[in-house]
C-alpha positions as a Python dict, from the first residue, in 0.01 Angstrom:
ca = {
    (1, 'M'): (0, 0, 0),
    (2, 'Q'): (-302, -229, -4),
    (3, 'T'): (-337, -488, -279),
    (4, 'Q'): (-620, -326, -472),
    (5, 'A'): (-463, 21, -464),
    (6, 'C'): (-132, -110, -596),
    (7, 'Q'): (-309, -317, -863),
    (8, 'A'): (-503, -10, -974),
    (9, 'L'): (-184, 195, -1021),
    (10, 'D'): (-19, -96, -1196),
    (11, 'R'): (-314, -146, -1430),
    (12, 'A'): (-326, 224, -1513),
    (13, 'H'): (42, 283, -1588),
    (14, 'H'): (265, -27, -1595),
    (15, 'L'): (332, -237, -1906),
    (16, 'H'): (493, -562, -1787),
    (17, 'P'): (754, -768, -1977),
    (18, 'F'): (641, -1086, -2155),
    (19, 'T'): (278, -1016, -2063),
    (20, 'D'): (-67, -1013, -2219),
    (21, 'F'): (-146, -659, -2106),
    (22, 'K'): (-523, -691, -2142),
    (23, 'A'): (-543, -1022, -1958),
    (24, 'L'): (-326, -897, -1671),
    (25, 'G'): (-537, -582, -1642),
    (26, 'E'): (-850, -791, -1607),
    (27, 'E'): (-695, -1029, -1352),
    (28, 'G'): (-476, -791, -1151),
    (29, 'S'): (-108, -821, -1070),
    (30, 'R'): (34, -1024, -784),
    (31, 'V'): (187, -773, -542),
    (32, 'I'): (513, -881, -377),
    (33, 'T'): (608, -663, -80),
    (34, 'H'): (914, -815, 90),
    (35, 'A'): (1138, -1120, 98),
    (36, 'Q'): (1386, -1307, 317),
    (37, 'G'): (1604, -1608, 247),
    (38, 'V'): (1424, -1824, -11),
    (39, 'Y'): (1078, -1680, 59),
    (40, 'I'): (883, -1391, -93),
    (41, 'H'): (573, -1238, 69),
    (42, 'D'): (273, -1088, -105),
    (43, 'S'): (47, -802, -1),
    (44, 'D'): (-220, -1042, 124),
    (45, 'G'): (16, -1196, 379),
    (46, 'H'): (108, -1517, 196),
    (47, 'R'): (459, -1659, 222),
    (48, 'I'): (576, -1820, -102),
    (49, 'L'): (886, -2035, -152),
    (50, 'D'): (1064, -1879, -449),
    (51, 'G'): (1162, -2180, -657),
    (52, 'M'): (1290, -1955, -937),
    (53, 'A'): (1531, -1728, -743),
    (54, 'G'): (1344, -1428, -881),
    (55, 'L'): (1428, -1472, -1247),
    (56, 'W'): (1715, -1723, -1212),
    (57, 'C'): (1923, -1461, -1034),
    (58, 'V'): (1887, -1431, -654),
    (59, 'N'): (2164, -1684, -589),
    (60, 'L'): (2250, -1555, -240),
    (61, 'G'): (1885, -1532, -139),
    (62, 'Y'): (1689, -1232, -18),
    (63, 'G'): (1774, -1001, 270),
    (64, 'R'): (2153, -1008, 250),
    (65, 'H'): (2245, -690, 436),
    (66, 'E'): (2606, -721, 322),
    (67, 'L'): (2495, -642, -33),
    (68, 'V'): (2274, -356, 82),
    (69, 'E'): (2567, -208, 272),
    (70, 'A'): (2798, -246, -29),
    (71, 'A'): (2551, -44, -237),
    (72, 'R'): (2503, 219, 35),
    (73, 'A'): (2874, 272, 87),
    (74, 'Q'): (2945, 304, -283),
    (75, 'L'): (2651, 536, -348),
    (76, 'A'): (2779, 761, -71),
    (77, 'E'): (3131, 769, -214),
    (78, 'L'): (3084, 764, -593),
    (79, 'P'): (2725, 702, -702),
    (80, 'Y'): (2804, 715, -1074),
    (81, 'Y'): (3071, 776, -1325),
    (82, 'N'): (3112, 633, -1672),
    (83, 'T'): (3395, 416, -1803),
    (84, 'F'): (3421, 596, -2137),
    (85, 'F'): (3699, 844, -2225),
    (86, 'K'): (3997, 659, -2075),
    (87, 'T'): (3831, 650, -1730),
    (88, 'T'): (3779, 382, -1467),
    (89, 'H'): (3701, 361, -1096),
    (90, 'P'): (3794, 113, -820),
    (91, 'P'): (3472, -97, -818),
    (92, 'A'): (3494, -174, -1191),
    (93, 'A'): (3866, -252, -1178),
    (94, 'R'): (3832, -476, -872),
    (95, 'L'): (3531, -660, -1012),
    (96, 'A'): (3711, -720, -1341),
    (97, 'E'): (4004, -870, -1152),
    (98, 'K'): (3780, -1094, -942),
    (99, 'L'): (3585, -1222, -1239),
    (100, 'C'): (3902, -1314, -1424),
    (101, 'Q'): (4031, -1496, -1117),
    (102, 'L'): (3714, -1707, -1107),
    (103, 'A'): (3692, -1764, -1484),
    (104, 'P'): (3876, -2042, -1671),
    (105, 'A'): (4250, -1974, -1708),
    (106, 'H'): (4228, -1864, -2073),
    (107, 'I'): (3991, -1577, -1986),
    (108, 'N'): (4154, -1259, -1856),
    (109, 'H'): (3931, -973, -1972),
    (110, 'V'): (3573, -856, -1923),
    (111, 'F'): (3353, -601, -2099),
    (112, 'F'): (3078, -467, -1869),
    (113, 'T'): (2714, -418, -1965),
    (114, 'G'): (2391, -351, -1781),
    (115, 'S'): (2218, -684, -1848),
    (116, 'G'): (2242, -1023, -2016),
    (117, 'S'): (2064, -892, -2323),
    (118, 'E'): (2321, -614, -2357),
    (119, 'A'): (2594, -873, -2306),
    (120, 'N'): (2469, -1068, -2606),
    (121, 'D'): (2441, -751, -2812),
    (122, 'T'): (2808, -703, -2728),
    (123, 'V'): (2886, -1061, -2833),
    (124, 'L'): (2739, -1000, -3177),
    (125, 'R'): (2947, -685, -3225),
    (126, 'M'): (3264, -835, -3079),
    (127, 'V'): (3256, -1160, -3279),
    (128, 'R'): (3218, -983, -3610),
    (129, 'R'): (3479, -724, -3519),
    (130, 'Y'): (3726, -999, -3424),
    (131, 'W'): (3701, -1180, -3757),
    (132, 'S'): (3729, -854, -3948),
    (133, 'L'): (4053, -776, -3764),
    (134, 'E'): (4174, -1128, -3841),
    (135, 'G'): (4140, -1050, -4212),
    (136, 'K'): (3827, -1263, -4255),
    (137, 'P'): (3541, -1013, -4273),
    (138, 'E'): (3333, -1269, -4462),
    (139, 'K'): (3297, -1470, -4138),
    (140, 'Q'): (2970, -1305, -4036),
    (141, 'W'): (2723, -1588, -3971),
    (142, 'I'): (2640, -1680, -3614),
    (143, 'I'): (2459, -2005, -3542),
    (144, 'G'): (2229, -2034, -3242),
    (145, 'R'): (1984, -2302, -3134),
    (146, 'E'): (1612, -2338, -3182),
    (147, 'N'): (1437, -2252, -2856),
    (148, 'G'): (1755, -2095, -2720),
    (149, 'Y'): (1723, -1770, -2527),
    (150, 'H'): (1980, -1491, -2534),
    (151, 'G'): (1775, -1187, -2431),
    (152, 'S'): (1497, -975, -2576),
    (153, 'T'): (1677, -685, -2739),
    (154, 'L'): (1681, -703, -3117),
    (155, 'A'): (2022, -869, -3124),
    (156, 'G'): (1945, -1097, -2828),
    (157, 'M'): (1611, -1202, -2977),
    (158, 'S'): (1781, -1272, -3311),
    (159, 'L'): (2055, -1482, -3154),
    (160, 'G'): (1793, -1677, -2964),
    (161, 'G'): (1569, -1923, -3142),
    (162, 'M'): (1226, -1863, -2990),
    (163, 'A'): (969, -1849, -3267),
    (164, 'P'): (709, -1634, -3084),
    (165, 'M'): (970, -1363, -3029),
    (166, 'H'): (1078, -1377, -3394),
    (167, 'D'): (717, -1355, -3509),
    (168, 'Q'): (670, -1027, -3317),
    (169, 'G'): (1017, -881, -3358),
    (170, 'G'): (1112, -932, -3721),
    (171, 'P'): (1293, -876, -3934),
    (172, 'C'): (1574, -1021, -3724),
    (173, 'V'): (1937, -919, -3746),
    (174, 'P'): (2072, -1073, -4068),
    (175, 'G'): (2345, -1333, -4067),
    (176, 'I'): (2202, -1540, -3782),
    (177, 'T'): (2055, -1889, -3815),
    (178, 'H'): (1962, -2176, -3586),
    (179, 'V'): (2000, -2553, -3549),
    (180, 'R'): (1812, -2813, -3348),
    (181, 'Q'): (1826, -2811, -2970),
    (182, 'P'): (1953, -3109, -2764),
    (183, 'Y'): (1610, -3169, -2611),
    (184, 'W'): (1614, -3545, -2571),
    (185, 'F'): (1277, -3588, -2395),
    (186, 'G'): (1083, -3383, -2649),
    (187, 'E'): (1273, -3454, -2970),
    (188, 'G'): (1482, -3766, -2909),
    (189, 'R'): (1280, -3999, -2693),
    (190, 'F'): (944, -3896, -2836),
    (191, 'G'): (1057, -3720, -3154),
    (192, 'E'): (956, -3768, -3515),
    (193, 'E'): (1259, -3989, -3574),
    (194, 'G'): (1147, -4239, -3311),
    (195, 'D'): (1300, -4333, -2978),
    (196, 'Q'): (1673, -4256, -2981),
    (197, 'S'): (1919, -4316, -2700),
    (198, 'P'): (2045, -3997, -2533),
    (199, 'E'): (2394, -4068, -2668),
    (200, 'A'): (2279, -4108, -3027),
    (201, 'F'): (2055, -3805, -3005),
    (202, 'G'): (2332, -3585, -2866),
    (203, 'R'): (2560, -3681, -3154),
    (204, 'A'): (2278, -3620, -3404),
    (205, 'C'): (2233, -3265, -3273),
    (206, 'A'): (2607, -3199, -3311),
    (207, 'A'): (2592, -3342, -3663),
    (208, 'A'): (2312, -3096, -3744),
    (209, 'L'): (2546, -2815, -3642),
    (210, 'E'): (2814, -2945, -3876),
    (211, 'E'): (2564, -2975, -4160),
    (212, 'K'): (2460, -2613, -4110),
    (213, 'I'): (2823, -2498, -4111),
    (214, 'L'): (2889, -2679, -4437),
    (215, 'A'): (2568, -2545, -4592),
    (216, 'L'): (2665, -2187, -4506),
    (217, 'G'): (3032, -2240, -4591),
    (218, 'E'): (3287, -2284, -4314),
    (219, 'D'): (3470, -1970, -4424),
    (220, 'R'): (3153, -1768, -4358),
    (221, 'V'): (3063, -1891, -4006),
    (222, 'A'): (3192, -1680, -3718),
    (223, 'A'): (3054, -1839, -3401),
    (224, 'F'): (2816, -2081, -3236),
    (225, 'I'): (2621, -1946, -2937),
    (226, 'A'): (2448, -2170, -2683),
    (227, 'E'): (2367, -2199, -2314),
    (228, 'P'): (2546, -2485, -2134),
    (229, 'V'): (2196, -2579, -2015),
    (230, 'Q'): (1899, -2410, -2181),
    (231, 'G'): (1719, -2215, -1912),
    (232, 'A'): (1418, -2026, -2044),
    (233, 'G'): (1373, -2297, -2308),
    (234, 'G'): (1276, -2542, -2035),
    (235, 'A'): (1581, -2637, -1824),
    (236, 'I'): (1706, -2862, -2103),
    (237, 'M'): (2012, -3062, -1998),
    (238, 'P'): (2195, -3196, -2305),
    (239, 'P'): (2292, -3563, -2334),
    (240, 'A'): (2648, -3639, -2222),
    (241, 'S'): (2752, -3696, -2583),
    (242, 'Y'): (2643, -3352, -2703),
    (243, 'W'): (2905, -3104, -2589),
    (244, 'P'): (3212, -3322, -2667),
    (245, 'A'): (3081, -3369, -3021),
    (246, 'V'): (3006, -2996, -3060),
    (247, 'K'): (3359, -2907, -2944),
    (248, 'E'): (3504, -3133, -3213),
    (249, 'V'): (3291, -2970, -3483),
    (250, 'L'): (3385, -2614, -3383),
    (251, 'A'): (3755, -2699, -3365),
    (252, 'R'): (3744, -2867, -3705),
    (253, 'Y'): (3615, -2551, -3875),
    (254, 'D'): (3780, -2282, -3656),
    (255, 'I'): (3456, -2135, -3525),
    (256, 'L'): (3428, -1938, -3201),
    (257, 'L'): (3224, -2079, -2912),
    (258, 'V'): (3003, -1839, -2718),
    (259, 'A'): (2874, -2003, -2399),
    (260, 'D'): (2587, -1795, -2262),
    (261, 'E'): (2640, -1812, -1884),
    (262, 'V'): (2371, -1561, -1790),
    (263, 'I'): (2171, -1834, -1613),
    (264, 'C'): (2427, -2111, -1560),
    (265, 'G'): (2701, -1886, -1421),
    (266, 'F'): (2789, -1825, -1056),
    (267, 'G'): (2710, -2162, -907),
    (268, 'R'): (2381, -2274, -1058),
    (269, 'L'): (2526, -2606, -1185),
    (270, 'G'): (2769, -2658, -898),
    (271, 'E'): (3064, -2487, -1068),
    (272, 'W'): (3141, -2118, -1100),
    (273, 'F'): (3040, -2144, -1465),
    (274, 'G'): (2831, -2402, -1647),
    (275, 'S'): (3107, -2430, -1907),
    (276, 'Q'): (3333, -2582, -1642),
    (277, 'H'): (3079, -2855, -1567),
    (278, 'F'): (3084, -2958, -1933),
    (279, 'G'): (3457, -2913, -1989),
    (280, 'L'): (3417, -2628, -2237),
    (281, 'E'): (3669, -2355, -2315),
    (282, 'P'): (3452, -2079, -2462),
    (283, 'D'): (3594, -1782, -2648),
    (284, 'L'): (3328, -1555, -2498),
    (285, 'M'): (3095, -1594, -2200),
    (286, 'P'): (2803, -1350, -2153),
    (287, 'I'): (2719, -1309, -1782),
    (288, 'A'): (2455, -1133, -1570),
    (289, 'K'): (2180, -1240, -1323),
    (290, 'G'): (2372, -1425, -1048),
    (291, 'L'): (2665, -1186, -1089),
    (292, 'S'): (2496, -954, -836),
    (293, 'S'): (2232, -1202, -712),
    (294, 'G'): (1988, -964, -880),
    (295, 'Y'): (2036, -693, -617),
    (296, 'L'): (2142, -439, -883),
    (297, 'P'): (2144, -472, -1263),
    (298, 'I'): (2480, -563, -1415),
    (299, 'G'): (2611, -788, -1692),
    (300, 'G'): (2919, -840, -1899),
    (301, 'V'): (3112, -1054, -2144),
    (302, 'L'): (3411, -1257, -2028),
    (303, 'V'): (3650, -1253, -2322),
    (304, 'G'): (3901, -1528, -2394),
    (305, 'D'): (4263, -1443, -2468),
    (306, 'R'): (4236, -1533, -2835),
    (307, 'V'): (3971, -1270, -2897),
    (308, 'A'): (4093, -1013, -2644),
    (309, 'E'): (4449, -1004, -2775),
    (310, 'T'): (4332, -930, -3128),
    (311, 'L'): (4089, -661, -3012),
    (312, 'I'): (4359, -499, -2799),
    (313, 'E'): (4657, -525, -3032),
    (314, 'E'): (4489, -476, -3370),
    (315, 'G'): (4149, -322, -3306),
    (316, 'G'): (4187, 46, -3235),
    (317, 'E'): (3869, 200, -3098),
    (318, 'F'): (3577, -38, -3041),
    (319, 'F'): (3269, 174, -3110),
    (320, 'H'): (3042, 7, -2859),
    (321, 'G'): (2939, 54, -2495),
    (322, 'F'): (2666, 159, -2254),
    (323, 'T'): (2606, 448, -2017),
    (324, 'Y'): (2601, 208, -1724),
    (325, 'S'): (2890, -18, -1828),
    (326, 'G'): (3069, -95, -1501),
    (327, 'H'): (2834, 124, -1294),
    (328, 'P'): (3018, 177, -964),
    (329, 'A'): (2735, 81, -728),
    (330, 'C'): (2640, -223, -935),
    (331, 'A'): (3004, -330, -958),
    (332, 'A'): (3052, -289, -582),
    (333, 'V'): (2750, -507, -508),
    (334, 'A'): (2858, -768, -764),
    (335, 'L'): (3206, -785, -612),
    (336, 'R'): (3067, -830, -260),
    (337, 'N'): (2829, -1095, -393),
    (338, 'L'): (3116, -1294, -543),
    (339, 'E'): (3317, -1260, -223),
    (340, 'L'): (3028, -1399, -20),
    (341, 'L'): (2967, -1687, -260),
    (342, 'E'): (3334, -1774, -229),
    (343, 'A'): (3372, -1723, 148),
    (344, 'E'): (3063, -1929, 231),
    (345, 'G'): (3155, -2213, -6),
    (346, 'I'): (2816, -2193, -172),
    (347, 'V'): (2926, -2316, -515),
    (348, 'E'): (3093, -2621, -361),
    (349, 'R'): (2786, -2688, -145),
    (350, 'V'): (2566, -2692, -456),
    (351, 'R'): (2804, -2936, -625),
    (352, 'D'): (2866, -3171, -331),
    (353, 'D'): (2549, -3155, -122),
    (354, 'L'): (2246, -2958, -234),
    (355, 'G'): (2258, -3054, -603),
    (356, 'P'): (2276, -3429, -535),
    (357, 'Y'): (2009, -3400, -265),
    (358, 'L'): (1773, -3212, -498),
    (359, 'A'): (1839, -3471, -770),
    (360, 'E'): (1730, -3751, -534),
    (361, 'R'): (1419, -3575, -408),
    (362, 'W'): (1323, -3430, -747),
    (363, 'A'): (1353, -3764, -927),
    (364, 'A'): (1087, -3907, -694),
    (365, 'L'): (833, -3676, -862),
    (366, 'G'): (879, -3883, -1176),
    (367, 'D'): (631, -4135, -1033),
    (368, 'H'): (346, -3881, -1050),
    (369, 'P'): (82, -3965, -1315),
    (370, 'L'): (131, -3624, -1483),
    (371, 'V'): (512, -3639, -1502),
    (372, 'G'): (681, -3787, -1808),
    (373, 'E'): (1031, -3693, -1693),
    (374, 'A'): (1183, -3537, -1381),
    (375, 'R'): (1536, -3407, -1445),
    (376, 'S'): (1778, -3186, -1261),
    (377, 'L'): (2138, -3064, -1260),
    (378, 'G'): (2285, -2863, -976),
    (379, 'L'): (2002, -2642, -850),
    (380, 'M'): (1799, -2646, -1169),
    (381, 'G'): (1515, -2886, -1239),
    (382, 'A'): (1229, -2961, -1477),
    (383, 'L'): (913, -3170, -1485),
    (384, 'E'): (757, -3267, -1818),
    (385, 'L'): (377, -3271, -1790),
    (386, 'V'): (218, -3536, -2014),
    (387, 'A'): (-125, -3681, -2074),
    (388, 'D'): (24, -4028, -2138),
    (389, 'K'): (349, -4132, -1968),
    (390, 'A'): (405, -4427, -2205),
    (391, 'T'): (387, -4228, -2530),
    (392, 'G'): (484, -3882, -2408),
    (393, 'K'): (161, -3744, -2552),
    (394, 'R'): (104, -3386, -2438),
    (395, 'F'): (-219, -3231, -2321),
    (396, 'D'): (-433, -3040, -2567),
    (397, 'K'): (-282, -2690, -2594),
    (398, 'A'): (-621, -2537, -2519),
    (399, 'L'): (-597, -2677, -2166),
    (400, 'S'): (-273, -2482, -2095),
    (401, 'A'): (-170, -2750, -1847),
    (402, 'G'): (159, -2580, -1766),
    (403, 'N'): (1, -2242, -1696),
    (404, 'L'): (-266, -2411, -1486),
    (405, 'C'): (0, -2586, -1279),
    (406, 'R'): (197, -2261, -1243),
    (407, 'D'): (-105, -2076, -1106),
    (408, 'I'): (-184, -2361, -869),
    (409, 'C'): (178, -2353, -750),
    (410, 'F'): (141, -1988, -649),
    (411, 'A'): (-180, -2069, -465),
    (412, 'T'): (-1, -2359, -296),
    (413, 'G'): (286, -2137, -181),
    (414, 'L'): (551, -2212, -443),
    (415, 'V'): (697, -2030, -743),
    (416, 'M'): (748, -2284, -1018),
    (417, 'R'): (767, -2152, -1374),
    (418, 'S'): (596, -2303, -1677),
    (419, 'V'): (753, -2322, -2023),
    (420, 'G'): (472, -2468, -2227),
    (421, 'D'): (393, -2787, -2036),
    (422, 'T'): (739, -2806, -1878),
    (423, 'M'): (758, -2694, -1516),
    (424, 'I'): (1098, -2559, -1407),
    (425, 'I'): (1274, -2455, -1088),
    (426, 'A'): (1601, -2278, -1004),
    (427, 'P'): (1587, -2186, -634),
    (428, 'P'): (1836, -1962, -450),
    (429, 'L'): (2167, -2138, -393),
    (430, 'V'): (2132, -2083, -18),
    (431, 'I'): (1832, -2315, 4),
    (432, 'T'): (1861, -2580, 276),
    (433, 'R'): (1780, -2951, 265),
    (434, 'D'): (1466, -2887, 471),
    (435, 'E'): (1357, -2618, 225),
    (436, 'I'): (1423, -2854, -66),
    (437, 'D'): (1194, -3105, 107),
    (438, 'E'): (931, -2831, 136),
    (439, 'L'): (974, -2735, -230),
    (440, 'V'): (924, -3095, -345),
    (441, 'R'): (627, -3142, -112),
    (442, 'L'): (459, -2827, -247),
    (443, 'A'): (535, -2930, -605),
    (444, 'R'): (369, -3268, -551),
    (445, 'R'): (66, -3102, -395),
    (446, 'A'): (39, -2870, -696),
    (447, 'L'): (70, -3166, -934),
    (448, 'D'): (-211, -3345, -751),
    (449, 'E'): (-434, -3039, -776),
    (450, 'T'): (-343, -2990, -1142),
    (451, 'A'): (-437, -3351, -1218),
    (452, 'R'): (-770, -3301, -1044),
    (453, 'R'): (-844, -2981, -1240),
    (454, 'L'): (-744, -3138, -1571),
    (455, 'A'): (-990, -3420, -1508),
    (456, 'E'): (-1275, -3170, -1483),
    (457, 'P'): (-1484, -3098, -1794),
    (458, 'R'): (-1348, -2742, -1812),
    (459, 'P'): (-1034, -2696, -1600),
    (460, 'Q'): (-1016, -2364, -1419),
    (461, 'A'): (-713, -2190, -1275),
    (462, 'P'): (-733, -2110, -903),
    (463, 'S'): (-906, -1784, -819),
    (464, 'A'): (-791, -1532, -563),
    (465, 'A'): (-1035, -1689, -317),
    (466, 'Q'): (-889, -2036, -342),
    (467, 'P'): (-529, -2023, -214),
    (468, 'E'): (-609, -2105, 148),
    (469, 'E'): (-816, -2406, 41),
    (470, 'I'): (-527, -2543, -167),
    (471, 'R'): (-263, -2464, 96),
    (472, 'A'): (-461, -2664, 351),
}
């Protein structure tokens, strides 16, 4: 299908997620036709290095025929059956076993969903059910973080702390509140309280959690939910002091920890789960995305023994679930995906080779005039775009520097996402050193072009006619 024909159909019938529908209709959608390895290809013949692994999920890269074959074989044998009514099937049972083998030792059960958002809906139900069974039904409050992201269903949006979503989606689910995020560059180094060391700032963020618990009443707080590293919030890596201090607070007041592993799970940080990198022992871990490398939709909640034993022994029927919980084809693909990640040593390669190499190459971008900070962990990175490196002053919001840079990246041949004026990457875990070099080279070229455009009286995003000029 030619570009204009596909764009016309899209404009006429397709409402995209997280999109200004009118603006996209005027501009026209980018049409992606095929992909291989770490590259996607558009309908105009451009090859683009996918620095975001789709949407944080294509961990094994594109074109893995093993996953296609796993889906084909399962669809031919049992394309669908539900897991309600005392029923299971081999793909769901085998995937559950594999996940619990890979998870921390205290986690031995999984509840399947169709997505990360559904996983966090399940967390909300499960946490409150657990405390009710424990004879403490008053423990209802769940604390999340400002700028945290836990999905876009009503429960997921409420658990997350993104103000634009709350403004459009209210009223939120009651009994959920939020505390400050451990965003040292934006709120510690250049925050209202003045320049704080990362260590002091991390402890201050944990102290804010404790203050919130005490304000609500410790006997009323059920759980704290957070990503090991905030993904959609801007690839925010917490200071080393943060998680140890948070663990102490939660233990002091007997509050469950929910570590949202939807993005960090399955190798992104160089461990099977981000929680392992930070030495956490969560009570619940929502999962999705990299679970199937995005080849088919599937999610779940890994449930720690403390919670699972109460639900099993005391709970009776749990009135919650989804039509596609443990879908056989999705489960078969997810299982094969995990087997390949394990057999090819991809998680270990991220930890021991690719992550350190990206850190070295990515840090070099910190010398660019637009970059206030270049940070990375495993195969996740961020660049903070600033107008003044010394003060951390941001560009005028009307300039939309981050969106400008994002559009220039596409024209340059790179997918790099913008979160405000923070540019982020999370490439497929199968990326090579040479491809990391290419990614960094393209990022620098896009930064140079962004700086040039921002210096113009009225910066303009690249038009459809400009990509070849920028690529050159």
